C-alpha cells in the first residue's frame, strides 16, 4: 500500500500529539475549515490525492450458519442472505441489504463428529470436517455453511475466504480441535504436508463438487492465544510455524491448480504486528518477520501468497487514544515494509468502555440500536483512515446469543438470546441491527477497486468523538462516495469543495442510518450546503466529471 508523503507527515504529527495528550474534539462546532459567518465547515475532497485501493468488506459464518443454513425454513435463510449479501435496491431506492464483498467460511476441524469427547462445551462452536482420515472426503459436510457460500455467490459477493481455527483432529497432536500445550502448534510432528494436502483437496473439491471457488486461504487464526480451554476450536502457532507451513502449502496449491491466495496474520490485536508482546515473543513483530525487506523469513515471493497481513480490531478499540495510536503504529510499519496491504479481519465488542459508550458498558447484552452502530462505525473509519486498511471484516454475521457480536440476531421471540443447544436450531425470529446497516454505509457503496482519496480538511485521528469522514472514487464510472460518521449529539453543516473534478449537478444523494432510519435513501442535497445529522452514519453518493 502506498501513501502520499503528506499522509506520512500527518501520521508523524498525530503520533507526536498523542505522545503528550489525546486531542479529540468532543464539543467542536466544525470539523474542517470553518466559515465563521454561516457556521458551515468546508469539506475539501481532493480526487487527485489517492490513498489506498479498497478491496472488500466482509463477515464470517462462524458459528451459527451451519445449523441455520441447514435447518431453517428456506424463506428465512434467504431473508438473512439478502440482508447480508444483496446489492440491489428496492422500489424506493433503498438498499435491500448491505452488499458484502467478502464472506469468511470457517473450514472445520471435526470437533462436531467427536461430540462431547471434543471437550468443546457448546455444540454450536464445534465444526464438521470434510474428511476424517485425509483419504475419503464427504463434501456434504458443513452443509449449512456451504448453503450460505452459495447464497453469497448467487447475490454477487466477490470474494470467499476459508479460514481455520485448528487443523483436522486426525492430524492434531492431542486428537482435539483445541490445544493443550502452551505455545505449541497443535499438529503431529511431520504432518505439515498432510495438512497442506487437506487444504488443497478441500478447496479443489469445493470447486469441483459444490461449484465454489475459494479466493483466499487463512490457515492460522489468532496464533498469539493458547486456546487450551474448552470454549472453541483453536491453536497457538509461532511465526516459525506459520512460515514453515506457508512454504509447504503454497506449492501444494499450485500443483493442485488451486489459485487461492494465502493470507497470513489474523493477529489477535494490532500490537503483534508492530511490536514484541511480552510472553509472546515468538508470535510478535509479524510485519517485519513475514514481509520485512531484510527478513530471512520473507514470504512475499511465494507464488500463492497475497502481499497482505491482517489483524483483528479487538482490545485496542478503547480507550480512544490507544485505538488511534495502534493504527498509526501499524500503518507506519506497513509503509516501512513496502508494497503490502493491511486488513482488519475480525471485530465484535470485547472491550469494556462503560455505559456512556455502550448499553451495559461492555460486550454482554445485545444492542440492536445506534450505540453499537456508532461504536463500530468509528472503528471502521479509524481502521480505514488512520490504519490504512483495504479490507474490513466483522466477526460473526449471525448471533443467537445475548451479546454484541452479531450483525443479525436470531431469537425465540421471548428472549434476547440463549446458549442452550436447541435454541434457534431449527427456526426463530430474525432481528436486523443498526450495526448491520452502519456497516452497509461502507460495504454497499464502497466497491472493490474504489480508491480512497484525501480529505485535507478532516483529521480522522483527532475527530473520533465528533465527525469522521472518508471519501472514495471510482475512476471508471466517475462515482464519488463520501461516508460520514457523526458521533456527536449535534448536526453539523458542511459545504463540499471538490478538487480534481466537478460534481455533477452539484448534488449528493444521502443514505442514512440513525435511530429511525436504516440505510434510507434521502432527497438529493445541494453540495454547497448540507447537514450531517447527529448520531448518524450517512453515505453521500454523487458523480463527477
C-alpha atoms as one frame of an Amber mdcrd trajectory, in Angstrom:
protein
   0.000   0.000   0.000   1.351   3.392  -0.981   0.654   6.632   0.861   1.392
  10.145  -0.225   4.195  11.949   1.580   1.796  14.374   3.218  -0.063  11.452
   4.749   3.177  10.184   6.273   3.736  13.609   7.778   0.186  13.549   9.117
   0.844  10.220  10.824   4.030  11.529  12.412   2.434  14.726  13.622  -0.565
  12.902  15.026   1.753  10.481  16.788   3.628  13.352  18.426   0.392  14.924
  19.542  -0.749  11.687  21.106   2.525  11.347  22.960   1.568  14.322  25.081
  -2.210  14.291  25.114  -5.208  12.917  23.275  -6.762  15.592  21.127 -10.340
  14.577  20.491 -12.951  17.105  19.553 -15.862  16.434  21.863 -17.809  19.683
  21.527 -16.329  21.207  18.398 -18.790  23.024  16.180 -16.935  22.189  12.988
 -14.655  19.535  11.627 -12.887  21.273   8.786 -12.274  24.837   7.680 -14.992
  26.927   9.277 -16.940  29.684   7.628 -17.390  31.974  10.618 -20.450  33.749
   9.212 -22.551  30.700   8.437 -21.114  28.142  10.885 -20.606  25.868   7.883
 -17.451  23.765   7.607 -15.751  23.241   4.284 -15.310  19.601   3.328 -12.354
  19.521   0.955 -12.145  16.323  -1.108  -9.194  16.003  -3.468  -9.688  13.447
  -6.242  -6.056  13.892  -7.286  -4.713  12.674  -3.931  -5.217   8.879  -3.942
  -4.652   6.791  -0.827  -5.355   3.047  -0.581  -7.356   0.941  -3.045 -10.235
  -0.731  -1.226 -10.624  -4.498  -1.550 -13.618  -5.682   0.456 -15.956  -5.569
   3.422 -16.915  -8.877   4.988 -18.178 -11.031   7.844 -17.852 -14.683   8.868
 -20.166 -17.684   9.026 -18.922 -18.819  12.437 -20.635 -20.238  14.357 -24.318
 -20.004  13.591 -24.503 -20.633   9.856 -24.218 -24.405   9.798 -27.419 -25.083
  11.755 -29.306 -22.086  10.357 -28.224 -22.731   6.773 -29.122 -26.411   7.050
 -32.244 -26.439   9.229 -34.121 -23.151   8.981 -37.049 -22.576   6.597 -35.924
 -21.520   3.129 -37.654 -18.143   3.204 -35.898 -17.150   6.433 -32.494 -18.342
   5.254 -32.929 -16.299   2.106 -34.042 -13.260   4.086 -30.821 -13.430   6.098
 -28.786 -13.902   2.919 -30.476 -10.889   1.321 -29.690  -8.714   4.340 -26.026
  -9.697   4.233 -25.311 -10.010   0.538 -27.869  -8.212  -1.625 -26.509  -5.464
  -3.863 -29.987  -4.498  -5.095 -32.242  -1.536  -4.328 -35.943  -1.746  -3.509
 -38.570   0.173  -5.466 -37.970   3.273  -3.324 -34.226   3.233  -3.979 -33.215
   1.845  -0.581 -30.598  -0.931  -0.367 -32.165  -4.337   0.289 -29.068  -5.482
   2.158 -25.533  -4.392   2.889 -23.851  -5.899  -0.181 -20.868  -7.577   1.468
 -17.985  -8.193  -0.921 -16.225 -10.907   1.113 -17.562 -13.895   3.048 -15.459
 -15.820   5.563 -16.028 -19.594   5.625 -14.825 -21.498   8.694 -13.211 -24.673
   7.347 -13.992 -27.191  10.051 -11.665 -29.444  12.033 -14.007 -32.280  13.007
 -14.908 -31.495  16.608 -18.588 -31.903  15.744 -18.144 -35.561  14.833 -16.415
 -36.097  18.198 -19.415 -34.763  20.108 -18.844 -34.299  23.831 -15.479 -36.042
  23.510 -14.272 -32.942  21.673 -14.202 -31.155  25.057 -15.836 -28.139  23.371
 -18.869 -27.474  25.521 -21.009 -25.517  23.062 -22.347 -27.721  20.270 -22.699
 -24.670  18.008 -18.955 -23.976  18.286 -17.982 -27.426  17.078 -17.356 -27.870
  13.358 -17.649 -30.754  10.945 -14.728 -31.782   8.745 -14.848 -32.869   5.109
 -12.595 -35.849   5.913 -11.754 -37.998   8.917  -8.590 -39.533   7.501  -7.341
 -37.375   4.627  -8.243 -40.106   2.137 -12.016 -40.131   1.659 -13.904 -36.829
   1.561 -17.579 -36.170   2.242 -18.400 -32.817   0.694 -21.937 -32.958   2.097
 -20.499 -31.964   5.464 -20.782 -28.335   6.628 -23.954 -28.196   4.512 -25.391
 -25.090   6.147 -22.183 -23.167   5.676 -21.932 -24.319   2.066 -25.507 -23.092
   1.565 -24.522 -19.615   2.756 -21.457 -19.579   0.492 -23.651 -20.408  -2.481
 -26.178 -17.772  -1.406 -23.346 -15.255  -1.242 -22.099 -16.102  -4.727 -25.632
 -16.012  -6.153 -26.018 -12.470  -4.843 -22.730 -11.302  -6.303 -20.316 -11.487
  -3.360 -16.927 -11.055  -4.976 -14.615 -12.997  -2.646 -14.761 -16.125  -0.487
 -12.175 -16.709   2.231 -11.645 -20.039   4.000 -10.157 -19.799   7.486  -9.349
 -22.460  10.050  -9.071 -22.329  13.809  -7.492 -25.783  14.051  -6.019 -28.494
  11.889  -8.341 -31.503  11.372  -8.445 -33.624  14.501  -6.919 -36.646  12.742
  -3.748 -34.549  12.331  -3.563 -32.784  15.702  -1.071 -33.780  18.385  -3.766
 -34.333  21.025  -6.545 -35.557  18.739  -8.611 -32.494  19.619  -9.510 -29.263
  17.831  -8.238 -27.199  20.761  -4.732 -27.044  22.175  -3.454 -28.421  25.466
   0.194 -27.304  25.448   1.005 -23.609  25.656   2.857 -22.045  22.716   2.781
 -25.382  20.890   1.189 -25.667  17.460  -1.317 -28.496  17.833  -0.106 -30.630
  14.932   1.611 -34.013  14.910   5.293 -33.985  14.020   5.929 -34.222  10.294
   2.294 -33.661   9.328   2.543 -30.269   7.638   2.480 -31.892   4.157  -0.670
 -33.817   5.139  -2.286 -30.625   6.414  -1.394 -28.876   3.163  -2.936 -31.790
   1.247  -6.126 -31.369   3.271  -6.335 -27.692   2.352  -5.597 -28.296  -1.326
  -8.042 -31.203  -1.593 -10.832 -29.462   0.324 -10.589 -26.347  -1.836 -10.374
 -28.391  -5.031 -13.433 -30.443  -4.088 -15.415 -27.371  -3.055 -14.876 -26.159
  -6.605 -15.487 -29.401  -8.474 -18.316 -30.796  -6.329 -20.002 -27.656  -4.980
 -19.127 -25.101  -7.653 -17.456 -22.823  -5.109 -14.102 -21.217  -5.864 -12.283
 -20.051  -2.746 -10.263 -16.884  -3.300  -8.281 -16.669  -0.053  -6.872 -19.202
   2.412  -6.199 -18.247   6.038  -4.711 -21.275   7.850  -3.991 -19.644  11.244
  -6.294 -17.596  13.450  -5.177 -15.534  16.447  -1.997 -17.599  16.940  -0.966
 -15.405  19.901  -3.510 -17.126  22.166  -3.029 -20.536  23.781  -6.505 -21.929
  23.004  -6.132 -24.505  25.765  -9.669 -24.114  27.097 -12.936 -25.726  26.035
 -14.766 -22.710  24.614 -13.910 -23.168  20.945 -11.522 -24.614  18.381  -8.073
 -23.039  18.221  -4.324 -23.464  18.422  -1.329 -21.258  19.125   1.350 -21.015
  16.459   4.718 -19.313  16.317   5.881 -17.196  13.424   8.200 -20.073  12.530
   5.239 -22.493  12.422   3.385 -20.156  10.082   6.436 -19.614   7.869   7.116
 -23.340   7.579   3.529 -24.227   6.739   3.084 -21.464   4.177   6.206 -22.745
   2.426   4.620 -26.203   2.245   1.101 -25.045   1.353   1.973 -22.651  -1.464
   3.481 -25.268  -3.829   0.739 -27.762  -2.888  -1.940 -25.304  -4.005  -0.013
 -24.570  -7.168   0.440 -28.232  -8.072  -3.265 -28.881  -7.466  -4.252 -25.971
  -9.691  -5.868 -24.126  -6.774  -5.471 -20.402  -7.370  -6.458 -19.258  -3.879
  -4.055 -16.813  -2.267  -2.710 -17.411   1.233  -3.262 -14.575   3.690  -1.346
 -14.514   6.960  -1.670 -12.661  10.223  -5.142 -12.807  11.748  -3.341 -11.449
  14.811  -5.494 -11.237  17.920  -4.934  -7.458  18.045  -2.883  -4.854  16.191
   0.025  -4.988  18.664   1.666  -8.218  17.473   2.045  -6.729  14.009   4.427
  -3.970  15.047   5.999  -4.776  18.436   7.289  -7.502  20.702   4.499  -8.604
  23.034   5.772  -9.804  26.406   5.387 -13.552  26.811   4.585 -13.961  23.122
   7.942 -13.060  21.617   7.821 -15.869  19.047   4.429 -14.626  17.849   5.211
 -10.904  17.584   6.575  -8.361  15.088   4.773 -10.163  12.296   5.045  -7.437
   9.655   8.835  -7.433   9.835   9.038 -11.214  10.158   6.942 -12.082   7.102
   7.418  -9.032   4.897  10.415  -7.056   6.165  12.938  -6.143   3.473  15.787
  -7.781   5.378  13.878 -10.724   6.836  15.248 -14.205   6.210  11.661 -15.462
   6.574  10.083 -13.220   3.960   7.143 -14.971   2.247   6.045 -12.378  -0.305
   7.954 -14.145  -3.092   5.929 -17.356  -2.820   3.551 -17.897  -5.721   0.281
 -18.227  -3.822   0.939 -15.693  -1.057  -1.012 -12.443  -1.066   1.033  -9.413
  -0.060  -1.302  -8.688   2.823  -1.152  -9.033   6.577  -4.203  -8.961   8.816
  -5.023  -8.156  12.409  -8.188  -8.181  14.470  -9.545  -4.918  15.831 -10.283
  -6.384  19.272  -8.999  -4.912  22.537  -7.333  -1.824  21.059 -10.608  -0.042
  20.331 -10.676   1.558  23.788  -9.506   3.891  25.178  -9.684   6.069  22.094
  -6.079   7.266  22.237  -4.917   3.647  22.089  -7.287   2.924  19.208  -5.724
   5.731  17.183  -2.093   5.189  18.181  -2.217   1.442  17.488  -3.473   2.102
  13.960  -0.810   4.756  13.425   1.911   2.344  14.516   0.550  -0.444  12.318
   0.313   1.885   9.309   3.857   3.103   9.844   5.208  -0.454   9.996   3.231
  -1.428   6.869   4.665   1.536   4.966   8.158   0.544   6.031   7.661  -2.987
   4.715   6.903  -1.773   1.204   4.195  -2.900  -1.175   1.869  -4.808   1.175
  -1.641  -4.067   2.369  -3.283  -4.271   5.795  -6.606  -5.930   6.595  -8.761
  -5.748   9.700 -10.244  -9.234   9.554 -12.363  -9.609  12.719 -14.215  -7.493
  15.218 -17.017  -7.580  17.766 -17.126  -5.968  21.209 -14.673  -7.417  23.730
 -13.801  -4.121  25.418 -15.487  -2.604  28.487 -15.753   1.137  27.763 -18.580
   1.854  30.197 -22.234   2.726  29.860 -21.597   6.158  28.360 -20.422   4.332
  25.232 -22.448   1.115  25.129 -25.577  -0.235  26.850 -24.352  -2.427  29.681
 -20.880  -0.948  29.333 -19.338  -3.975  27.599 -19.982  -6.819  25.159 -22.644
  -8.611  27.181 -26.243  -7.817  26.248 -27.167  -7.422  22.604 -27.693  -3.930
  21.216 -29.753  -3.540  18.059 -29.589   0.266  18.250 -27.290   3.136  17.358
 -24.870   2.979  20.289 -23.178  -0.154  18.981 -23.601   1.034  15.387 -21.726
   4.274  16.057 -19.122   2.487  18.161 -18.494   0.111  15.250 -18.573   2.803
  12.555 -15.927   4.739  14.492 -13.663   1.679  14.474 -14.244   1.065  10.762
 -13.461   4.694   9.967 -10.322   4.677  12.132  -9.075   1.399  10.696  -9.508
   2.762   7.160  -8.458   6.390   7.636  -5.715   6.023  10.247  -4.642   2.402
   9.794  -4.999   2.425   6.036  -6.744  -0.959   5.858  -8.001  -2.126   2.475
 -10.466  -4.694   3.840 -12.637  -4.581   6.959 -14.378  -7.690   8.271 -16.834
  -8.242  11.114 -16.647 -11.380  13.231 -19.867 -13.400  13.305 -22.586 -12.343
  10.875 -25.367 -14.054  12.844 -25.676 -14.338  16.618 -28.152 -16.282  18.734
 -26.658 -15.054  21.995 -27.409 -12.065  24.188 -24.132 -10.427  23.208 -22.882
  -7.614  20.975 -21.356  -9.933  18.394 -23.838 -10.188  15.526 -24.872  -8.094
  12.553 -28.099 -10.089  12.552 -29.532 -11.594  15.721 -31.910 -14.529  15.972
 -34.073 -15.431  18.941 -37.175 -17.370  20.001 -39.422 -14.318  20.206 -39.455
 -14.408  24.005 -35.838 -13.587  24.898 -32.797 -11.720  23.602 -30.807 -14.897
  23.043 -29.644 -18.034  24.813 -26.875 -20.591  24.754 -28.624 -23.956  25.102
 -28.024 -26.225  22.117 -31.611 -26.401  20.842 -32.182 -22.636  20.958 -32.989
 -21.464  17.405 -31.507 -24.628  15.910 -34.425 -25.180  13.539 -36.259 -21.849
  13.388 -36.517 -18.461  15.024 -37.073 -14.752  14.644 -34.703 -12.559  12.626
 -33.593  -9.182  14.029 -31.566  -6.808  11.898 -29.449  -4.274  13.756 -28.310
  -0.710  13.238 -24.770  -2.114  13.258 -25.664  -4.154  10.169 -26.861  -1.045
   8.361 -23.979   1.140   9.572 -21.543  -1.379   8.110 -23.702  -1.179   4.986
 -22.994   2.541   4.764 -19.498   1.394   3.826 -19.942  -2.067   2.309 -22.875
  -1.357  -0.010 -21.316   1.701  -1.632 -17.534   1.335  -1.355 -16.947  -1.303
  -4.003 -13.789  -3.368  -4.539 -11.322  -1.346  -6.573 -12.550   2.051  -5.440
  -9.766   4.349  -4.284  -9.888   6.316  -1.070  -8.962   9.939  -1.670  -7.627
  12.592   0.653  -9.844  14.983   2.605  -7.304  17.631   3.678  -9.859  19.425
   5.853 -10.523  16.398   8.094  -8.122  14.830  10.580  -9.733  11.499  11.405
  -7.136  10.843  14.116  -8.458  13.711  16.249 -12.157  13.556  15.330 -13.113
  10.291  16.991 -15.765  11.930  19.173 -17.047  14.288  16.505 -17.486  13.903
  12.733 -15.244  11.476  10.867 -15.280  11.398   7.073 -13.733   9.284   4.329
 -14.157   9.658   0.561 -13.756   7.245  -2.340 -13.759   7.473  -6.118 -14.381
   5.072  -8.967 -12.311   6.431 -11.834 -14.061   4.220 -14.407 -17.629   5.236
 -13.570 -16.789   8.685 -12.156 -18.675   7.873  -8.960 -17.920   9.695  -5.711
 -18.783   8.163  -2.328 -18.403  10.077   0.942 -19.064   8.280   4.251 -19.613
  10.458   7.326 -19.831   9.177  10.905 -21.233  11.761  13.316 -20.645  10.565
  16.867 -21.682  13.899  18.364 -25.108  14.898  19.632 -25.492  17.820  17.232
 -25.960  18.087  13.489 -23.084  19.656  11.551 -23.336  21.862   8.452 -20.929
  21.401   5.543 -20.209  22.511   2.021 -18.279  20.302  -0.376 -15.187  21.635
  -2.105 -14.206  19.057  -4.733 -10.722  19.343  -6.226  -9.702  17.402  -9.320
 -13.203  17.291 -10.776 -16.628  18.912 -10.815 -19.624  17.371  -9.058 -22.445
  16.611 -11.491 -25.376  18.983 -10.863 -23.663  19.858  -7.569 -25.878  17.241
  -5.886 -25.262  14.372  -3.461 -27.756  11.632  -2.574 -27.686  10.684   1.129
 -28.300   7.214   2.595 -28.747   7.467   6.353 -28.529   5.073   9.278 -29.860
   6.570  12.522 -32.208   5.654  15.349 -35.143   5.974  12.944 -33.565   5.140
   9.567 -31.772   2.051   8.244 -29.644   2.925   5.204 -32.572   5.004   3.982
 -32.302   6.965   0.754 -32.981  10.666   1.186 -33.665  13.571  -1.112 -30.605
  14.788  -3.005 -28.854  17.647  -1.218 -27.032  20.689  -2.531 -23.316  20.054
  -2.068 -22.849  23.739  -1.279 -24.968  23.423   1.858 -25.880  20.153   3.549
 -26.167  18.850   7.090 -24.832  15.670   8.651 -27.378  14.679  11.314 -26.430
  13.960  14.910 -25.546  10.397  15.924 -25.842   9.032  12.433 -23.848   7.387
   9.676 -24.515   8.905   6.262 -23.214   7.885   2.846 -23.346  10.593   0.182
 -23.252   9.401  -3.416 -22.638  11.561  -6.454 -20.819  11.617  -9.761 -18.102
  13.872 -11.086 -16.679  14.957 -14.398
